[in-house]
Amino acid sequence: MSIFKYIFWVLYRIWFYILVALPILIMFPILLISILKESWYPFFFKLARFWARFILMGMGFRPLIEREQTPEKGKSYMFIANHTSMTDIMLMLVSVKNPFVFVGKKELAKIPLFGFFYKRTCILVDRSSAKSRQAVFLRAQRRLKTGVSICIFPEGGVPEEHIELDSFKDGAFRLAINHKIPVVPLTFADNKKRFSYIFFSGSPGKMRVKVHKFLYTENLTVEDTKALNQAARQVILRQLQDYNK
């Protein structure tokens, strides 16, 4: 492989972090104000969507979003997607207009600048701690009562490169059943190719998204958690396999 490709990949990674930081620095005062009250979160969410779109455009990524069903304004949902890239956060923000709160790993709070707002607006979880996982449920319940939605990447992390789709954790589905909110599966087809966790990789190009039909939970009980989990995973897995044909 040519030295020019390696130079491109190094510069491409550096450029990504510049794009992540630049709008945060420029909008810092207004972002700071927007997180002072929980009731102002929808305004913060609009700023976050602008931030995400800025990054994707700056990286040369072109989101192509296909929707089988569209979330209604003012309703709460459980948004889930496959997890392969740092850009999954940005693509989720661009793909969904309903204000939602991410449930994500606490390690991301250590990222300079980004982490400052991440830990103040998202629900952080230490997946190695049962106590932390229980606290997630309590915080998510409180946020759902304010009318926002929740977003969880149910694989519980980024799987190894050779794994197309890892098994799903039950937390997102149990929470959706408890609150009788629909599960909205999204499939991200190209994020691993565009910007994976392998350092020497990535390129501009399209990012296909499929927003699938909702999986409703009104008539489900906690005993149906596994079945809902498997149904959601099969929807995303089938779509990934269709994309790869």
PDB file of C-alpha atoms in Angstrom:
ATOM      1  CA  MET A   1       0.000   0.000   0.000  1.00  0.00           C
ATOM      2  CA  SER A   2       1.367   3.433  -0.929  1.00  0.00           C
ATOM      3  CA  ILE A   3       2.753   5.887   1.598  1.00  0.00           C
ATOM      4  CA  PHE A   4       0.283   8.475   0.287  1.00  0.00           C
ATOM      5  CA  LYS A   5      -2.651   6.420   1.568  1.00  0.00           C
ATOM      6  CA  TYR A   6      -1.146   6.264   5.038  1.00  0.00           C
ATOM      7  CA  ILE A   7      -0.536  10.019   5.010  1.00  0.00           C
ATOM      8  CA  PHE A   8      -4.140  10.578   3.887  1.00  0.00           C
ATOM      9  CA  TRP A   9      -5.502   8.389   6.683  1.00  0.00           C
ATOM     10  CA  VAL A  10      -3.443  10.186   9.341  1.00  0.00           C
ATOM     11  CA  LEU A  11      -4.560  13.591   8.106  1.00  0.00           C
ATOM     12  CA  TYR A  12      -8.155  12.350   7.750  1.00  0.00           C
ATOM     13  CA  ARG A  13      -8.213  11.286  11.421  1.00  0.00           C
ATOM     14  CA  ILE A  14      -6.745  14.595  12.550  1.00  0.00           C
ATOM     15  CA  TRP A  15      -9.287  16.476  10.422  1.00  0.00           C
ATOM     16  CA  PHE A  16     -12.123  14.524  12.073  1.00  0.00           C
ATOM     17  CA  TYR A  17     -11.107  15.660  15.551  1.00  0.00           C
ATOM     18  CA  ILE A  18     -10.744  19.240  14.332  1.00  0.00           C
ATOM     19  CA  LEU A  19     -14.293  19.083  12.990  1.00  0.00           C
ATOM     20  CA  VAL A  20     -15.534  17.630  16.285  1.00  0.00           C
ATOM     21  CA  ALA A  21     -13.920  20.400  18.327  1.00  0.00           C
ATOM     22  CA  LEU A  22     -14.367  23.462  16.104  1.00  0.00           C
ATOM     23  CA  PRO A  23     -18.147  23.994  16.379  1.00  0.00           C
ATOM     24  CA  ILE A  24     -18.051  23.199  20.101  1.00  0.00           C
ATOM     25  CA  LEU A  25     -15.451  25.936  20.603  1.00  0.00           C
ATOM     26  CA  ILE A  26     -17.394  28.425  18.489  1.00  0.00           C
ATOM     27  CA  MET A  27     -20.759  27.655  20.124  1.00  0.00           C
ATOM     28  CA  PHE A  28     -19.374  27.068  23.630  1.00  0.00           C
ATOM     29  CA  PRO A  29     -21.246  29.920  25.402  1.00  0.00           C
ATOM     30  CA  ILE A  30     -24.621  29.049  23.878  1.00  0.00           C
ATOM     31  CA  LEU A  31     -24.045  25.317  24.422  1.00  0.00           C
ATOM     32  CA  LEU A  32     -23.220  26.027  28.051  1.00  0.00           C
ATOM     33  CA  ILE A  33     -26.450  27.978  28.508  1.00  0.00           C
ATOM     34  CA  SER A  34     -28.501  25.266  26.787  1.00  0.00           C
ATOM     35  CA  ILE A  35     -27.521  22.605  29.360  1.00  0.00           C
ATOM     36  CA  LEU A  36     -28.272  24.697  32.450  1.00  0.00           C
ATOM     37  CA  LYS A  37     -31.855  23.433  32.659  1.00  0.00           C
ATOM     38  CA  GLU A  38     -33.155  19.999  31.681  1.00  0.00           C
ATOM     39  CA  SER A  39     -36.231  21.613  30.116  1.00  0.00           C
ATOM     40  CA  TRP A  40     -33.934  23.371  27.625  1.00  0.00           C
ATOM     41  CA  TYR A  41     -32.621  20.060  26.309  1.00  0.00           C
ATOM     42  CA  PRO A  42     -34.602  20.231  23.005  1.00  0.00           C
ATOM     43  CA  PHE A  43     -32.685  23.411  22.156  1.00  0.00           C
ATOM     44  CA  PHE A  44     -29.375  21.724  22.979  1.00  0.00           C
ATOM     45  CA  PHE A  45     -30.478  18.825  20.755  1.00  0.00           C
ATOM     46  CA  LYS A  46     -30.937  21.192  17.795  1.00  0.00           C
ATOM     47  CA  LEU A  47     -27.404  22.486  18.321  1.00  0.00           C
ATOM     48  CA  ALA A  48     -26.142  18.889  18.531  1.00  0.00           C
ATOM     49  CA  ARG A  49     -27.822  18.073  15.206  1.00  0.00           C
ATOM     50  CA  PHE A  50     -26.091  21.060  13.592  1.00  0.00           C
ATOM     51  CA  TRP A  51     -22.762  19.875  15.080  1.00  0.00           C
ATOM     52  CA  ALA A  52     -23.309  16.367  13.693  1.00  0.00           C
ATOM     53  CA  ARG A  53     -24.247  17.571  10.221  1.00  0.00           C
ATOM     54  CA  PHE A  54     -21.206  19.879  10.169  1.00  0.00           C
ATOM     55  CA  ILE A  55     -18.888  16.947  10.920  1.00  0.00           C
ATOM     56  CA  LEU A  56     -20.407  14.589   8.357  1.00  0.00           C
ATOM     57  CA  MET A  57     -20.303  17.237   5.628  1.00  0.00           C
ATOM     58  CA  GLY A  58     -16.758  18.238   6.540  1.00  0.00           C
ATOM     59  CA  MET A  59     -15.612  14.618   6.297  1.00  0.00           C
ATOM     60  CA  GLY A  60     -17.176  14.223   2.875  1.00  0.00           C
ATOM     61  CA  PHE A  61     -19.867  11.830   4.131  1.00  0.00           C
ATOM     62  CA  ARG A  62     -23.240  11.880   2.371  1.00  0.00           C
ATOM     63  CA  PRO A  63     -26.134  10.521   4.471  1.00  0.00           C
ATOM     64  CA  LEU A  64     -28.791   8.726   2.414  1.00  0.00           C
ATOM     65  CA  ILE A  65     -31.758   8.115   4.688  1.00  0.00           C
ATOM     66  CA  GLU A  66     -34.620   5.778   3.782  1.00  0.00           C
ATOM     67  CA  ARG A  67     -37.608   5.748   6.148  1.00  0.00           C
ATOM     68  CA  GLU A  68     -40.210   2.991   6.312  1.00  0.00           C
ATOM     69  CA  GLN A  69     -41.928   4.913   9.108  1.00  0.00           C
ATOM     70  CA  THR A  70     -41.388   8.389  10.586  1.00  0.00           C
ATOM     71  CA  PRO A  71     -41.485   9.155  14.335  1.00  0.00           C
ATOM     72  CA  GLU A  72     -44.232  11.552  15.358  1.00  0.00           C
ATOM     73  CA  LYS A  73     -43.373  14.895  16.862  1.00  0.00           C
ATOM     74  CA  GLY A  74     -43.876  15.019  20.633  1.00  0.00           C
ATOM     75  CA  LYS A  75     -43.777  11.237  21.150  1.00  0.00           C
ATOM     76  CA  SER A  76     -41.084   9.176  22.865  1.00  0.00           C
ATOM     77  CA  TYR A  77     -39.290   6.256  21.249  1.00  0.00           C
ATOM     78  CA  MET A  78     -36.410   3.866  21.844  1.00  0.00           C
ATOM     79  CA  PHE A  79     -33.963   4.346  18.956  1.00  0.00           C
ATOM     80  CA  ILE A  80     -31.445   1.556  18.378  1.00  0.00           C
ATOM     81  CA  ALA A  81     -28.823   0.866  15.696  1.00  0.00           C
ATOM     82  CA  ASN A  82     -25.813  -1.282  14.906  1.00  0.00           C
ATOM     83  CA  HIS A  83     -22.564   0.169  16.223  1.00  0.00           C
ATOM     84  CA  THR A  84     -19.408   0.187  14.101  1.00  0.00           C
ATOM     85  CA  SER A  85     -17.903   3.669  14.169  1.00  0.00           C
ATOM     86  CA  MET A  86     -17.354   6.921  16.050  1.00  0.00           C
ATOM     87  CA  THR A  87     -19.559   8.500  13.400  1.00  0.00           C
ATOM     88  CA  ASP A  88     -22.602   6.485  14.558  1.00  0.00           C
ATOM     89  CA  ILE A  89     -23.367   9.245  17.077  1.00  0.00           C
ATOM     90  CA  MET A  90     -23.367  11.920  14.375  1.00  0.00           C
ATOM     91  CA  LEU A  91     -25.365   9.842  11.910  1.00  0.00           C
ATOM     92  CA  MET A  92     -28.013   9.065  14.542  1.00  0.00           C
ATOM     93  CA  LEU A  93     -28.360  12.772  15.319  1.00  0.00           C
ATOM     94  CA  VAL A  94     -28.770  13.595  11.628  1.00  0.00           C
ATOM     95  CA  SER A  95     -31.228  10.743  11.012  1.00  0.00           C
ATOM     96  CA  VAL A  96     -33.628  11.467  13.891  1.00  0.00           C
ATOM     97  CA  LYS A  97     -35.418  14.774  14.508  1.00  0.00           C
ATOM     98  CA  ASN A  98     -37.150  13.805  17.769  1.00  0.00           C
ATOM     99  CA  PRO A  99     -35.027  14.956  20.731  1.00  0.00           C
ATOM    100  CA  PHE A 100     -33.380  11.929  22.316  1.00  0.00           C
ATOM    101  CA  VAL A 101     -30.791  11.215  24.981  1.00  0.00           C
ATOM    102  CA  PHE A 102     -27.915   8.826  24.328  1.00  0.00           C
ATOM    103  CA  VAL A 103     -27.136   6.025  26.746  1.00  0.00           C
ATOM    104  CA  GLY A 104     -23.409   5.503  26.273  1.00  0.00           C
ATOM    105  CA  LYS A 105     -20.215   4.250  27.841  1.00  0.00           C
ATOM    106  CA  LYS A 106     -18.674   6.485  30.461  1.00  0.00           C
ATOM    107  CA  GLU A 107     -15.224   6.331  28.817  1.00  0.00           C
ATOM    108  CA  LEU A 108     -16.326   8.866  26.177  1.00  0.00           C
ATOM    109  CA  ALA A 109     -16.623  11.487  28.912  1.00  0.00           C
ATOM    110  CA  LYS A 110     -12.805  11.570  28.993  1.00  0.00           C
ATOM    111  CA  ILE A 111     -12.570  13.039  25.481  1.00  0.00           C
ATOM    112  CA  PRO A 112     -11.500  16.689  25.813  1.00  0.00           C
ATOM    113  CA  LEU A 113     -14.225  19.262  25.154  1.00  0.00           C
ATOM    114  CA  PHE A 114     -16.692  16.730  23.699  1.00  0.00           C
ATOM    115  CA  GLY A 115     -16.703  14.864  27.013  1.00  0.00           C
ATOM    116  CA  PHE A 116     -17.670  17.991  28.943  1.00  0.00           C
ATOM    117  CA  PHE A 117     -21.067  18.139  27.232  1.00  0.00           C
ATOM    118  CA  TYR A 118     -21.381  14.383  26.784  1.00  0.00           C
ATOM    119  CA  LYS A 119     -21.399  13.649  30.510  1.00  0.00           C
ATOM    120  CA  ARG A 120     -23.846  16.493  31.195  1.00  0.00           C
ATOM    121  CA  THR A 121     -26.410  15.553  28.549  1.00  0.00           C
ATOM    122  CA  CYS A 122     -26.132  11.780  28.110  1.00  0.00           C
ATOM    123  CA  ILE A 123     -26.816   8.869  30.437  1.00  0.00           C
ATOM    124  CA  LEU A 124     -23.461   7.278  31.199  1.00  0.00           C
ATOM    125  CA  VAL A 125     -23.058   3.609  31.989  1.00  0.00           C
ATOM    126  CA  ASP A 126     -20.209   1.502  33.311  1.00  0.00           C
ATOM    127  CA  ARG A 127     -21.065  -1.812  31.677  1.00  0.00           C
ATOM    128  CA  SER A 128     -18.906  -3.707  34.156  1.00  0.00           C
ATOM    129  CA  SER A 129     -21.004  -2.468  37.090  1.00  0.00           C
ATOM    130  CA  ALA A 130     -24.466  -3.865  37.874  1.00  0.00           C
ATOM    131  CA  LYS A 131     -25.121  -0.826  40.078  1.00  0.00           C
ATOM    132  CA  SER A 132     -24.327   1.518  37.168  1.00  0.00           C
ATOM    133  CA  ARG A 133     -26.627  -0.413  34.828  1.00  0.00           C
ATOM    134  CA  GLN A 134     -29.462  -0.132  37.357  1.00  0.00           C
ATOM    135  CA  ALA A 135     -28.860   3.611  37.666  1.00  0.00           C
ATOM    136  CA  VAL A 136     -29.262   3.900  33.895  1.00  0.00           C
ATOM    137  CA  PHE A 137     -32.827   2.619  34.176  1.00  0.00           C
ATOM    138  CA  LEU A 138     -33.691   5.207  36.798  1.00  0.00           C
ATOM    139  CA  ARG A 139     -32.173   8.094  34.836  1.00  0.00           C
ATOM    140  CA  ALA A 140     -33.757   6.936  31.583  1.00  0.00           C
ATOM    141  CA  GLN A 141     -37.164   6.714  33.250  1.00  0.00           C
ATOM    142  CA  ARG A 142     -36.810  10.282  34.500  1.00  0.00           C
ATOM    143  CA  ARG A 143     -35.826  11.582  31.054  1.00  0.00           C
ATOM    144  CA  LEU A 144     -38.672   9.733  29.337  1.00  0.00           C
ATOM    145  CA  LYS A 145     -41.107  11.473  31.680  1.00  0.00           C
ATOM    146  CA  THR A 146     -39.879  14.820  30.315  1.00  0.00           C
ATOM    147  CA  GLY A 147     -40.994  13.767  26.825  1.00  0.00           C
ATOM    148  CA  VAL A 148     -37.653  12.997  25.188  1.00  0.00           C
ATOM    149  CA  SER A 149     -36.667   9.693  23.589  1.00  0.00           C
ATOM    150  CA  ILE A 150     -33.765   7.364  24.368  1.00  0.00           C
ATOM    151  CA  CYS A 151     -31.052   6.073  22.032  1.00  0.00           C
ATOM    152  CA  ILE A 152     -29.028   2.956  22.825  1.00  0.00           C
ATOM    153  CA  PHE A 153     -26.577   0.948  20.722  1.00  0.00           C
ATOM    154  CA  PRO A 154     -27.681  -2.455  22.053  1.00  0.00           C
ATOM    155  CA  GLU A 155     -24.551  -4.384  21.084  1.00  0.00           C
ATOM    156  CA  GLY A 156     -23.021  -2.780  24.173  1.00  0.00           C
ATOM    157  CA  GLY A 157     -19.916  -1.649  22.318  1.00  0.00           C
ATOM    158  CA  VAL A 158     -18.245  -1.878  18.936  1.00  0.00           C
ATOM    159  CA  PRO A 159     -17.785  -5.518  17.867  1.00  0.00           C
ATOM    160  CA  GLU A 160     -14.580  -6.812  16.300  1.00  0.00           C
ATOM    161  CA  GLU A 161     -14.147  -6.038  12.620  1.00  0.00           C
ATOM    162  CA  HIS A 162     -15.090  -9.527  11.390  1.00  0.00           C
ATOM    163  CA  ILE A 163     -18.431  -9.549  13.289  1.00  0.00           C
ATOM    164  CA  GLU A 164     -21.269  -8.214  11.159  1.00  0.00           C
ATOM    165  CA  LEU A 165     -23.683  -7.741  14.071  1.00  0.00           C
ATOM    166  CA  ASP A 166     -23.071  -8.742  17.673  1.00  0.00           C
ATOM    167  CA  SER A 167     -25.735 -10.038  20.062  1.00  0.00           C
ATOM    168  CA  PHE A 168     -27.937  -7.378  21.694  1.00  0.00           C
ATOM    169  CA  LYS A 169     -28.168  -6.606  25.405  1.00  0.00           C
ATOM    170  CA  ASP A 170     -31.665  -6.621  26.880  1.00  0.00           C
ATOM    171  CA  GLY A 171     -31.618  -3.214  28.574  1.00  0.00           C
ATOM    172  CA  ALA A 172     -33.054  -1.116  25.745  1.00  0.00           C
ATOM    173  CA  PHE A 173     -35.901  -3.552  25.154  1.00  0.00           C
ATOM    174  CA  ARG A 174     -36.800  -3.950  28.812  1.00  0.00           C
ATOM    175  CA  LEU A 175     -36.924  -0.187  29.158  1.00  0.00           C
ATOM    176  CA  ALA A 176     -39.111   0.153  26.052  1.00  0.00           C
ATOM    177  CA  ILE A 177     -41.537  -2.469  27.360  1.00  0.00           C
ATOM    178  CA  ASN A 178     -41.682  -0.895  30.821  1.00  0.00           C
ATOM    179  CA  HIS A 179     -42.591   2.482  29.332  1.00  0.00           C
ATOM    180  CA  LYS A 180     -44.702   1.150  26.443  1.00  0.00           C
ATOM    181  CA  ILE A 181     -42.721   3.097  23.860  1.00  0.00           C
ATOM    182  CA  PRO A 182     -42.003   1.809  20.332  1.00  0.00           C
ATOM    183  CA  VAL A 183     -38.571   0.465  19.432  1.00  0.00           C
ATOM    184  CA  VAL A 184     -37.251   2.087  16.252  1.00  0.00           C
ATOM    185  CA  PRO A 185     -34.451   0.019  14.634  1.00  0.00           C
ATOM    186  CA  LEU A 186     -32.024   1.826  12.336  1.00  0.00           C
ATOM    187  CA  THR A 187     -29.440   0.136  10.124  1.00  0.00           C
ATOM    188  CA  PHE A 188     -26.175   1.959   9.399  1.00  0.00           C
ATOM    189  CA  ALA A 189     -24.726   0.309   6.291  1.00  0.00           C
ATOM    190  CA  ASP A 190     -21.466   2.105   5.558  1.00  0.00           C
ATOM    191  CA  ASN A 191     -20.043   3.613   8.764  1.00  0.00           C
ATOM    192  CA  LYS A 192     -17.452   0.861   9.227  1.00  0.00           C
ATOM    193  CA  LYS A 193     -16.194   1.485   5.693  1.00  0.00           C
ATOM    194  CA  ARG A 194     -16.284   5.276   6.034  1.00  0.00           C
ATOM    195  CA  PHE A 195     -14.616   5.632   9.460  1.00  0.00           C
ATOM    196  CA  SER A 196     -14.005   2.495  11.510  1.00  0.00           C
ATOM    197  CA  TYR A 197     -11.976   2.160  14.701  1.00  0.00           C
ATOM    198  CA  ILE A 198      -9.035   0.854  12.651  1.00  0.00           C
ATOM    199  CA  PHE A 199      -6.724   3.868  12.407  1.00  0.00           C
ATOM    200  CA  PHE A 200      -5.474   3.370   8.858  1.00  0.00           C
ATOM    201  CA  SER A 201      -8.839   3.226   7.148  1.00  0.00           C
ATOM    202  CA  GLY A 202     -11.718   5.389   6.000  1.00  0.00           C
ATOM    203  CA  SER A 203     -12.770   7.552   3.078  1.00  0.00           C
ATOM    204  CA  PRO A 204     -15.450  10.049   2.030  1.00  0.00           C
ATOM    205  CA  GLY A 205     -18.617   8.640   0.490  1.00  0.00           C
ATOM    206  CA  LYS A 206     -22.224   7.718   1.102  1.00  0.00           C
ATOM    207  CA  MET A 207     -23.669   6.664   4.458  1.00  0.00           C
ATOM    208  CA  ARG A 208     -26.849   4.675   3.934  1.00  0.00           C
ATOM    209  CA  VAL A 209     -29.411   4.613   6.727  1.00  0.00           C
ATOM    210  CA  LYS A 210     -32.599   2.578   6.926  1.00  0.00           C
ATOM    211  CA  VAL A 211     -35.191   3.637   9.507  1.00  0.00           C
ATOM    212  CA  HIS A 212     -37.314   0.522   9.895  1.00  0.00           C
ATOM    213  CA  LYS A 213     -40.927   0.043  10.856  1.00  0.00           C
ATOM    214  CA  PHE A 214     -41.494   0.432  14.565  1.00  0.00           C
ATOM    215  CA  LEU A 215     -41.743  -2.507  16.937  1.00  0.00           C
ATOM    216  CA  TYR A 216     -44.619  -1.728  19.300  1.00  0.00           C
ATOM    217  CA  THR A 217     -44.628  -2.684  22.970  1.00  0.00           C
ATOM    218  CA  GLU A 218     -48.119  -1.810  24.256  1.00  0.00           C
ATOM    219  CA  ASN A 219     -49.168  -5.435  24.633  1.00  0.00           C
ATOM    220  CA  LEU A 220     -45.800  -6.794  25.760  1.00  0.00           C
ATOM    221  CA  THR A 221     -44.588  -7.721  29.235  1.00  0.00           C
ATOM    222  CA  VAL A 222     -41.087  -8.118  30.657  1.00  0.00           C
ATOM    223  CA  GLU A 223     -41.289 -11.816  29.715  1.00  0.00           C
ATOM    224  CA  ASP A 224     -41.286 -10.694  26.051  1.00  0.00           C
ATOM    225  CA  THR A 225     -37.944  -8.890  26.360  1.00  0.00           C
ATOM    226  CA  LYS A 226     -35.873 -11.607  24.662  1.00  0.00           C
ATOM    227  CA  ALA A 227     -38.349 -11.982  21.813  1.00  0.00           C
ATOM    228  CA  LEU A 228     -38.359  -8.222  21.195  1.00  0.00           C
ATOM    229  CA  ASN A 229     -34.559  -8.214  21.361  1.00  0.00           C
ATOM    230  CA  GLN A 230     -34.314 -10.954  18.733  1.00  0.00           C
ATOM    231  CA  ALA A 231     -36.956  -9.362  16.493  1.00  0.00           C
ATOM    232  CA  ALA A 232     -35.072  -6.049  16.464  1.00  0.00           C
ATOM    233  CA  ARG A 233     -31.737  -7.738  15.818  1.00  0.00           C
ATOM    234  CA  GLN A 234     -33.160  -9.756  12.923  1.00  0.00           C
ATOM    235  CA  VAL A 235     -34.512  -6.595  11.280  1.00  0.00           C
ATOM    236  CA  ILE A 236     -31.074  -4.959  11.322  1.00  0.00           C
ATOM    237  CA  LEU A 237     -29.189  -8.142  10.411  1.00  0.00           C
ATOM    238  CA  ARG A 238     -31.399  -8.815   7.371  1.00  0.00           C
ATOM    239  CA  GLN A 239     -30.902  -5.243   6.185  1.00  0.00           C
ATOM    240  CA  LEU A 240     -27.123  -5.492   6.549  1.00  0.00           C
ATOM    241  CA  GLN A 241     -27.166  -8.715   4.538  1.00  0.00           C
ATOM    242  CA  ASP A 242     -29.303  -7.047   1.838  1.00  0.00           C
ATOM    243  CA  TYR A 243     -26.856  -4.143   1.640  1.00  0.00           C
ATOM    244  CA  ASN A 244     -23.927  -6.552   1.281  1.00  0.00           C
ATOM    245  CA  LYS A 245     -25.430  -8.575  -1.583  1.00  0.00           C
TER     246      LYS A 245
END
